[in-house]
Short mmCIF file of C-alpha atoms in Angstrom, two decimals:
data_model
loop_
_atom_site.label_atom_id
_atom_site.label_comp_id
_atom_site.label_asym_id
_atom_site.label_seq_id
_atom_site.Cartn_x
_atom_site.Cartn_y
_atom_site.Cartn_z
CA UNK A 1 102.13 130.27 99.25
CA UNK A 2 104.41 127.25 99.90
CA UNK A 3 108.00 127.34 98.26
CA UNK A 4 108.00 126.48 94.65
CA UNK A 5 110.86 124.49 94.92
CA UNK A 6 109.09 122.27 97.60
CA UNK A 7 106.44 121.79 95.28
CA UNK A 8 108.64 120.87 92.17
CA UNK A 9 110.23 118.42 94.18
CA UNK A 10 106.58 117.20 94.86
CA UNK A 11 105.87 117.22 91.26
CA UNK A 12 109.08 114.97 90.55
CA UNK A 13 108.19 112.74 93.61
CA UNK A 14 104.64 112.08 92.52
CA UNK A 15 105.49 111.41 88.96
CA UNK A 16 108.23 108.68 89.81
CA UNK A 17 106.83 106.25 87.67
CA UNK A 18 107.43 103.04 89.31
CA UNK A 19 107.04 99.99 87.05
CA UNK A 20 106.58 96.33 87.73
CA UNK A 21 109.37 93.92 87.18
CA UNK A 22 110.52 93.90 83.29
CA UNK A 23 108.86 90.25 83.05
CA UNK A 24 105.42 92.04 83.30
CA UNK A 25 106.09 94.80 81.20
CA UNK A 26 103.67 94.87 78.19
CA UNK A 27 106.49 94.24 75.35
CA UNK A 28 104.96 91.54 73.19
CA UNK A 29 104.20 94.02 70.78
CA UNK A 30 107.78 95.52 70.59
CA UNK A 31 111.19 94.90 70.07
CA UNK A 32 112.18 93.35 73.10
CA UNK A 33 115.06 95.94 75.14
CA UNK A 34 118.77 94.81 75.08
CA UNK A 35 119.34 96.21 78.36
CA UNK A 36 119.73 93.79 81.38
CA UNK A 37 117.02 93.21 83.87
CA UNK A 38 116.55 95.09 86.78
CA UNK A 39 115.53 93.62 90.19
CA UNK A 40 112.33 93.94 91.60
CA UNK A 41 112.02 97.23 93.96
CA UNK A 42 111.07 96.71 97.53
CA UNK A 43 109.82 100.58 98.03
CA UNK A 44 109.17 103.61 96.16
CA UNK A 45 109.69 107.12 96.55
CA UNK A 46 107.14 108.92 98.98
CA UNK A 47 105.82 111.93 96.92
CA UNK A 48 106.31 114.13 100.06
CA UNK A 49 109.49 112.97 101.32
CA UNK A 50 113.19 113.12 100.00
CA UNK A 51 113.93 111.16 96.91
CA UNK A 52 115.87 107.90 97.95
CA UNK A 53 117.37 106.18 94.69
CA UNK A 54 118.73 103.26 96.52
CA UNK A 55 115.77 100.73 96.21
CA UNK A 56 117.32 97.44 95.93
CA UNK A 57 119.04 96.53 99.40
CA UNK A 58 121.69 93.97 99.29
CA UNK A 59 122.23 94.34 95.57
CA UNK A 60 125.10 95.80 93.75
CA UNK A 61 124.87 98.23 90.77
CA UNK A 62 125.64 97.00 87.70
CA UNK A 63 128.84 98.34 86.02
CA UNK A 64 127.95 101.76 84.37
CA UNK A 65 128.81 101.19 80.65
CA UNK A 66 131.16 103.26 79.08
CA UNK A 67 129.63 106.28 77.19
CA UNK A 68 131.16 107.89 73.96
CA UNK A 69 129.40 111.15 73.64
CA UNK A 70 128.53 111.97 70.21
CA UNK A 71 128.51 115.83 69.95
CA UNK A 72 125.83 117.24 67.48
CA UNK A 73 126.87 117.06 63.76
CA UNK A 74 128.21 120.32 62.00
CA UNK A 75 125.12 120.14 59.68
CA UNK A 76 122.70 119.73 62.55
CA UNK A 77 124.17 122.64 64.62
CA UNK A 78 121.25 124.99 63.57
CA UNK A 79 119.06 122.83 65.10
CA UNK A 80 120.41 123.90 68.67
CA UNK A 81 118.93 127.42 68.19
CA UNK A 82 115.40 126.05 68.17
CA UNK A 83 115.70 122.87 70.73
CA UNK A 84 118.42 123.90 73.21
CA UNK A 85 117.97 120.60 75.35
CA UNK A 86 119.46 118.75 72.40
CA UNK A 87 123.16 120.44 73.39
CA UNK A 88 122.82 117.95 76.21
CA UNK A 89 122.04 114.75 74.61
CA UNK A 90 124.64 111.53 74.35
CA UNK A 91 124.07 111.91 70.61
CA UNK A 92 121.67 113.31 68.15
CA UNK A 93 120.87 110.51 65.64
CA UNK A 94 119.95 111.39 61.96
CA UNK A 95 116.65 109.99 62.29
CA UNK A 96 116.09 112.45 65.20
CA UNK A 97 117.68 115.59 63.24
CA UNK A 98 115.53 114.50 60.11
CA UNK A 99 112.32 114.34 61.96
CA UNK A 100 112.96 117.73 63.57
CA UNK A 101 113.38 119.27 60.31
CA UNK A 102 110.21 117.16 58.99
CA UNK A 103 108.36 117.75 62.06
CA UNK A 104 107.18 114.22 61.77
CA UNK A 105 106.26 112.88 65.31
CA UNK A 106 107.13 109.31 64.86
CA UNK A 107 110.85 109.95 63.80
CA UNK A 108 111.16 112.04 66.64
CA UNK A 109 110.07 109.78 68.92
CA UNK A 110 112.04 107.07 67.58
CA UNK A 111 115.25 109.33 67.13
CA UNK A 112 114.74 110.21 71.19
CA UNK A 113 114.54 106.18 71.81
CA UNK A 114 117.76 105.85 69.66
CA UNK A 115 119.41 108.87 71.25
CA UNK A 116 119.13 107.36 74.91
CA UNK A 117 119.08 103.53 74.28
CA UNK A 118 122.69 102.67 74.62
CA UNK A 119 122.56 104.62 78.34
CA UNK A 120 118.82 103.69 79.60
CA UNK A 121 120.36 101.73 82.49
CA UNK A 122 123.39 104.33 83.48
CA UNK A 123 122.05 103.68 87.01
CA UNK A 124 120.70 100.12 86.90
CA UNK A 125 120.00 100.53 90.66
CA UNK A 126 118.02 103.54 90.22
CA UNK A 127 114.44 102.15 89.42
CA UNK A 128 112.47 105.51 90.42
CA UNK A 129 114.56 107.47 87.91
CA UNK A 130 114.50 111.32 88.50
CA UNK A 131 116.75 112.53 85.82
CA UNK A 132 115.56 115.35 83.48
CA UNK A 133 117.49 118.07 81.20
CA UNK A 134 117.41 121.64 82.44
CA UNK A 135 117.96 124.30 80.46
CA UNK A 136 118.53 127.10 83.26
CA UNK A 137 121.81 126.86 85.29
CA UNK A 138 122.94 124.33 86.72
CA UNK A 139 122.47 123.20 82.81
CA UNK A 140 122.38 119.66 81.95
CA UNK A 141 121.28 116.46 83.19
CA UNK A 142 119.98 117.06 86.63
CA UNK A 143 117.72 115.17 89.48
CA UNK A 144 115.61 116.92 92.03
CA UNK A 145 116.49 116.43 95.60
CA UNK A 146 114.62 118.38 98.19
CA UNK A 147 113.46 120.62 95.88
CA UNK A 148 116.57 121.48 94.58
CA UNK A 149 118.47 120.60 90.91
CA UNK A 150 121.35 118.54 91.47
CA UNK A 151 123.53 117.67 88.32
CA UNK A 152 124.17 113.86 87.81
CA UNK A 153 127.63 112.75 87.55
CA UNK A 154 129.59 113.16 84.12
CA UNK A 155 128.56 110.73 81.74
CA UNK A 156 125.37 109.84 83.17
CA UNK A 157 122.54 110.83 80.78
CA UNK A 158 119.55 109.39 82.43
CA UNK A 159 115.95 110.25 81.75
CA UNK A 160 113.20 109.28 84.10
CA UNK A 161 109.31 109.28 83.66
CA UNK A 162 108.82 112.77 83.80
CA UNK A 163 112.25 113.96 82.09
CA UNK A 164 111.52 111.59 78.92
CA UNK A 165 107.82 113.10 78.75
CA UNK A 166 109.53 116.62 79.27
CA UNK A 167 111.97 115.75 76.23
CA UNK A 168 108.65 114.77 73.86
CA UNK A 169 106.86 117.89 74.77
CA UNK A 170 109.83 120.26 74.24
CA UNK A 171 110.98 118.45 71.23
CA UNK A 172 107.28 118.63 69.17
CA UNK A 173 105.76 121.84 70.96
CA UNK A 174 107.62 123.73 73.47
CA UNK A 175 111.26 123.86 73.11
CA UNK A 176 112.10 125.97 76.24
CA UNK A 177 109.94 124.52 78.53
CA UNK A 178 111.39 123.59 82.15
CA UNK A 179 110.53 121.01 84.29
CA UNK A 180 109.59 123.61 87.16
CA UNK A 181 107.27 125.24 84.98
CA UNK A 182 104.88 122.44 85.18
CA UNK A 183 103.24 123.37 88.52
CA UNK A 184 103.86 126.81 89.44
CA UNK A 185 102.13 128.23 92.61
CA UNK A 186 100.06 130.38 90.43
CA UNK A 187 98.28 128.34 87.98
CA UNK A 188 96.90 130.18 84.97
CA UNK A 189 93.13 130.47 84.50
CA UNK A 190 92.04 129.31 87.77
CA UNK A 191 93.80 125.56 86.86
CA UNK A 192 93.77 123.72 90.17
CA UNK A 193 96.28 124.20 92.71
CA UNK A 194 99.77 122.84 92.73
CA UNK A 195 99.93 122.59 96.44
CA UNK A 196 99.38 118.63 96.64
CA UNK A 197 102.09 116.41 94.91
CA UNK A 198 99.55 113.85 93.94
CA UNK A 199 97.60 115.99 91.65
CA UNK A 200 100.83 116.79 89.71
CA UNK A 201 100.44 114.86 86.44
CA UNK A 202 96.47 116.31 85.91
CA UNK A 203 98.12 119.97 86.81
CA UNK A 204 101.12 119.57 84.20
CA UNK A 205 98.97 118.73 81.19
CA UNK A 206 96.88 121.99 82.10
CA UNK A 207 100.18 124.08 82.45
CA UNK A 208 101.03 122.52 79.15
CA UNK A 209 97.80 123.54 77.26
CA UNK A 210 97.92 127.06 78.83
CA UNK A 211 101.24 127.62 76.95
CA UNK A 212 100.14 125.97 73.71
CA UNK A 213 98.61 128.25 70.99
CA UNK A 214 94.82 127.52 70.60
CA UNK A 215 94.94 126.03 67.05
CA UNK A 216 96.86 123.38 68.48
CA UNK A 217 94.10 121.98 70.87
CA UNK A 218 91.11 120.50 69.13
CA UNK A 219 89.34 120.20 72.56
CA UNK A 220 90.45 123.52 73.96
CA UNK A 221 91.80 123.12 77.73
CA UNK A 222 89.25 120.24 78.36
CA UNK A 223 91.15 117.10 79.36
CA UNK A 224 89.64 113.76 78.28
CA UNK A 225 88.50 111.72 81.46
CA UNK A 226 88.82 108.19 80.56
CA UNK A 227 87.57 105.93 83.37
CA UNK A 228 89.11 102.39 82.28
CA UNK A 229 86.85 100.48 84.16
CA UNK A 230 83.76 101.58 82.12
CA UNK A 231 85.88 101.65 78.87
CA UNK A 232 86.88 98.02 76.75
CA UNK A 233 89.83 98.69 74.73
CA UNK A 234 88.54 99.41 71.56
CA UNK A 235 86.10 102.10 73.29
CA UNK A 236 89.05 103.65 74.98
CA UNK A 237 90.82 104.17 71.53
CA UNK A 238 87.43 105.37 70.24
CA UNK A 239 87.28 108.05 72.87
CA UNK A 240 90.57 109.72 71.70
CA UNK A 241 90.51 112.05 69.15
CA UNK A 242 91.82 111.51 65.46
CA UNK A 243 94.70 113.08 64.04
CA UNK A 244 95.69 114.45 67.40
CA UNK A 245 98.65 113.18 69.77
CA UNK A 246 97.56 112.89 73.56
CA UNK A 247 99.61 113.97 76.16
CA UNK A 248 98.00 111.58 79.11
CA UNK A 249 98.68 111.16 82.96
CA UNK A 250 97.94 107.83 84.38
CA UNK A 251 95.87 107.98 87.83
CA UNK A 252 94.75 105.57 90.59
CA UNK A 253 93.43 105.66 93.92
CA UNK A 254 95.87 104.48 96.56
CA UNK A 255 94.60 102.37 99.06
CA UNK A 256 97.56 103.56 101.54
CA UNK A 257 96.36 106.91 101.37
CA UNK A 258 92.67 106.48 102.05
CA UNK A 259 91.71 106.08 98.67
CA UNK A 260 93.31 109.47 97.21
CA UNK A 261 93.81 109.73 93.72
CA UNK A 262 97.28 110.14 92.35
CA UNK A 263 98.52 111.16 88.99
CA UNK A 264 101.66 109.24 88.78
CA UNK A 265 102.60 108.29 85.09
CA UNK A 266 103.02 110.45 81.89
CA UNK A 267 103.28 109.11 78.48
CA UNK A 268 102.27 110.35 74.88
CA UNK A 269 99.86 108.24 72.76
CA UNK A 270 99.07 108.36 69.17
CA UNK A 271 95.64 106.62 68.58
CA UNK A 272 96.31 106.37 64.91
CA UNK A 273 96.34 102.49 63.95
CA UNK A 274 98.84 100.48 61.90
CA UNK A 275 97.89 97.54 59.55
CA UNK A 276 97.95 95.17 62.59
CA UNK A 277 95.49 97.28 64.52
CA UNK A 278 98.15 98.48 66.98
CA UNK A 279 98.62 102.36 68.24
CA UNK A 280 101.89 103.82 69.41
CA UNK A 281 102.98 104.91 72.85
CA UNK A 282 105.86 107.18 73.70
CA UNK A 283 106.80 106.19 77.26
CA UNK A 284 109.80 106.79 79.71
CA UNK A 285 109.89 103.76 82.35
CA UNK A 286 112.37 102.26 84.56
CA UNK A 287 112.08 98.95 82.47
CA UNK A 288 112.18 100.18 78.97
CA UNK A 289 113.92 103.58 79.26
CA UNK A 290 112.92 106.17 76.59
CA UNK A 291 110.67 103.91 74.17
CA UNK A 292 108.54 104.43 71.18
CA UNK A 293 106.29 101.40 71.55
CA UNK A 294 103.53 99.66 69.33
CA UNK A 295 100.60 98.28 71.56
CA UNK A 296 97.45 96.37 70.51
CA UNK A 297 94.39 98.34 72.49
CA UNK A 298 94.12 95.96 75.23
CA UNK A 299 97.94 95.77 76.10
CA UNK A 300 97.63 99.46 76.48
CA UNK A 301 94.38 99.23 78.47
CA UNK A 302 96.18 96.61 80.76
CA UNK A 303 99.49 98.47 81.04
CA UNK A 304 97.32 101.48 82.34
CA UNK A 305 95.15 99.85 84.34
CA UNK A 306 96.74 97.37 86.05
CA UNK A 307 100.36 96.89 85.50
CA UNK A 308 101.06 100.50 86.39
CA UNK A 309 98.93 100.03 89.55
CA UNK A 310 101.60 97.71 90.96
CA UNK A 311 102.91 100.09 93.31
CA UNK A 312 104.16 98.31 96.76
CA UNK A 313 104.04 101.48 98.96
CA UNK A 314 100.77 103.17 97.45
CA UNK A 315 98.88 100.03 96.47
CA UNK A 316 96.86 101.55 93.72
CA UNK A 317 93.55 99.91 93.10
CA UNK A 318 93.57 98.70 89.30
CA UNK A 319 89.72 99.41 89.42
CA UNK A 320 90.10 103.04 89.56
CA UNK A 321 92.46 103.54 86.89
CA UNK A 322 92.18 106.51 84.83
CA UNK A 323 93.54 108.54 81.97
CA UNK A 324 93.57 112.13 81.78
CA UNK A 325 94.70 113.37 78.16
CA UNK A 326 95.25 116.43 76.61
CA UNK A 327 94.58 116.03 72.76
CA UNK A 328 97.38 118.12 70.78
CA UNK A 329 97.62 118.49 66.86
CA UNK A 330 101.11 117.58 65.65
CA UNK A 331 103.47 120.73 64.96
CA UNK A 332 103.08 121.76 61.26
CA UNK A 333 105.86 122.77 58.98
CA UNK A 334 108.75 121.68 57.63
CA UNK A 335 112.21 123.14 58.94
CA UNK A 336 114.37 124.18 55.81
CA UNK A 337 117.00 126.57 57.26
CA UNK A 338 118.42 128.03 60.04
#
């Protein structure tokens, strides 16, 4: 049995979620980000090596913005007992507090975006962003370095891809879930081994499923296996479960690793279409920070299939793109008091 700290490091690295340069990002259906543009990276994390966050070689980090932390308001202090990660947020916007009380996913995702929007480029040179909120000691914003949690410098409120996904899952379903819970060494119910970081994204979905009540899972522990080369955009949306949110891992085969499939990006998809035919996507990436985006099905299809395949180290094959998704019913019930 391998050291669980090393396995957690493999999970974080495998889900580093590198993204193409912001100019290529599928933002035509969403509000354009106000953040400065990031330089295109020339390297990415090796899932089996130590994280190296300085990937811009020869560029100087932009000045870190001055952050004014806004403590949770007195009228919302009761929320901390249910969602302890909120204590570490730089701010809890009223739309987020109201969304949590109403158990309304769209408001929660929008509130998450507003909570971190001013700080999404706290470390503009850290393209592969590894920040997450830890509830165990050391509590607060951490990254994982060689399997150990390392606290971020004061005033840095940085959520990487996996850290942002984790907050979405916490605020909707599992408030005390830790990053280290996602790929333990003894997966429950015979789930696949955590020994290969390349499979961490799919394993994380199964670990989340194991912790949810059965009535929250319309397809049980089964994951939807969506092969994008075989599905056109409308067929992709039709394959999702109505009235459910979908926790998804994007995977491709890596040309640089002999065609091994790597589950390397996490997102939450709401397949309900708006009046323009768009679906919604909660995503955390280098280019957009923590984002709640509207996308036409063809944009989502291209984003998962091709844009997320642009990885200079692993050289993913766009024709092998897959979405593995866990359908989960939105939380029910309104919070009316402590």
